[in-house]
Amino acid sequence: MSDDEQRGRGAASVHRVGGLLGDLQAAEEQPVAPRRRADAERNRAQILAAAEQLFAEQDPRSVTMDRIAKAAGVGRATLYRSFPDPSSVAVALLDEHERRLQGQLIYGPPPLGPGAPAGERLAAFYLAMLDLLERHLPLALGAETGPARFRTGAYGFWRVHVRTLLVDHGVEDPDPLIDIALSPLSPELFQFQRHQLGLSAERIGRALTVFARRLLESGGGR
């Protein structure tokens, strides 16, 4: 066999071995992200399910990260990789319900959606929020009490919505009225009225409907 042939066989041999090693190396370097994502999603689902039960069974402000981790059957490190504190868990649970309402405000039929006078839309918004609080008060108390309420993305959305209604109504200086208009929807206030004073959601709703109309009248407008 000539030297050139030997060199050719050697190169072919190296090529075959290199190809095999390359395939093995490529297999080892395949991303594992899909499996990790599946594990993370499963853990997240367990955490949210366990937390929702805890928030419903006890004072939401007494729920701790330790209790959530134990109830979900996950380690503290796993829990903290997804959520920094109990409030953020409650926010994630409440977010789905609030997103539905946000969609109705933008795309739904009047008076909740576009097409109705500002006062009627504000009254419809109050009634929709009362319904959300009635059904998900433990989550709202865990996510939106005290100063934390003003930092949530949902509160920012509600502010934009209310400001739009005030501007549409022709209120000359709408900004001071925005948070005044949203103050009756505090979860703590709703809990006090419903469960300590014993007021019905319907009675609170009727009062807020009147309040919505008078608020816009007091703010001026066309």
Short mmCIF file of C-alpha atoms in Angstrom, two decimals, residues 110-121 165:
data_model
loop_
_atom_site.label_atom_id
_atom_site.label_comp_id
_atom_site.label_asym_id
_atom_site.label_seq_id
_atom_site.Cartn_x
_atom_site.Cartn_y
_atom_site.Cartn_z
CA PRO A 110 -71.30 47.71 27.05
CA PRO A 111 -71.73 48.86 29.70
CA LEU A 112 -68.65 47.03 30.96
CA GLY A 113 -66.94 47.34 27.60
CA PRO A 114 -66.78 50.34 25.26
CA GLY A 115 -69.93 52.02 23.99
CA ALA A 116 -71.71 53.18 27.14
CA PRO A 117 -71.55 56.55 28.98
CA ALA A 118 -68.63 56.88 31.38
CA GLY A 119 -70.83 56.81 34.48
CA GLU A 120 -72.50 53.58 33.40
CA ARG A 121 -69.15 52.00 32.57
CA LEU A 165 -63.50 57.07 31.84
#
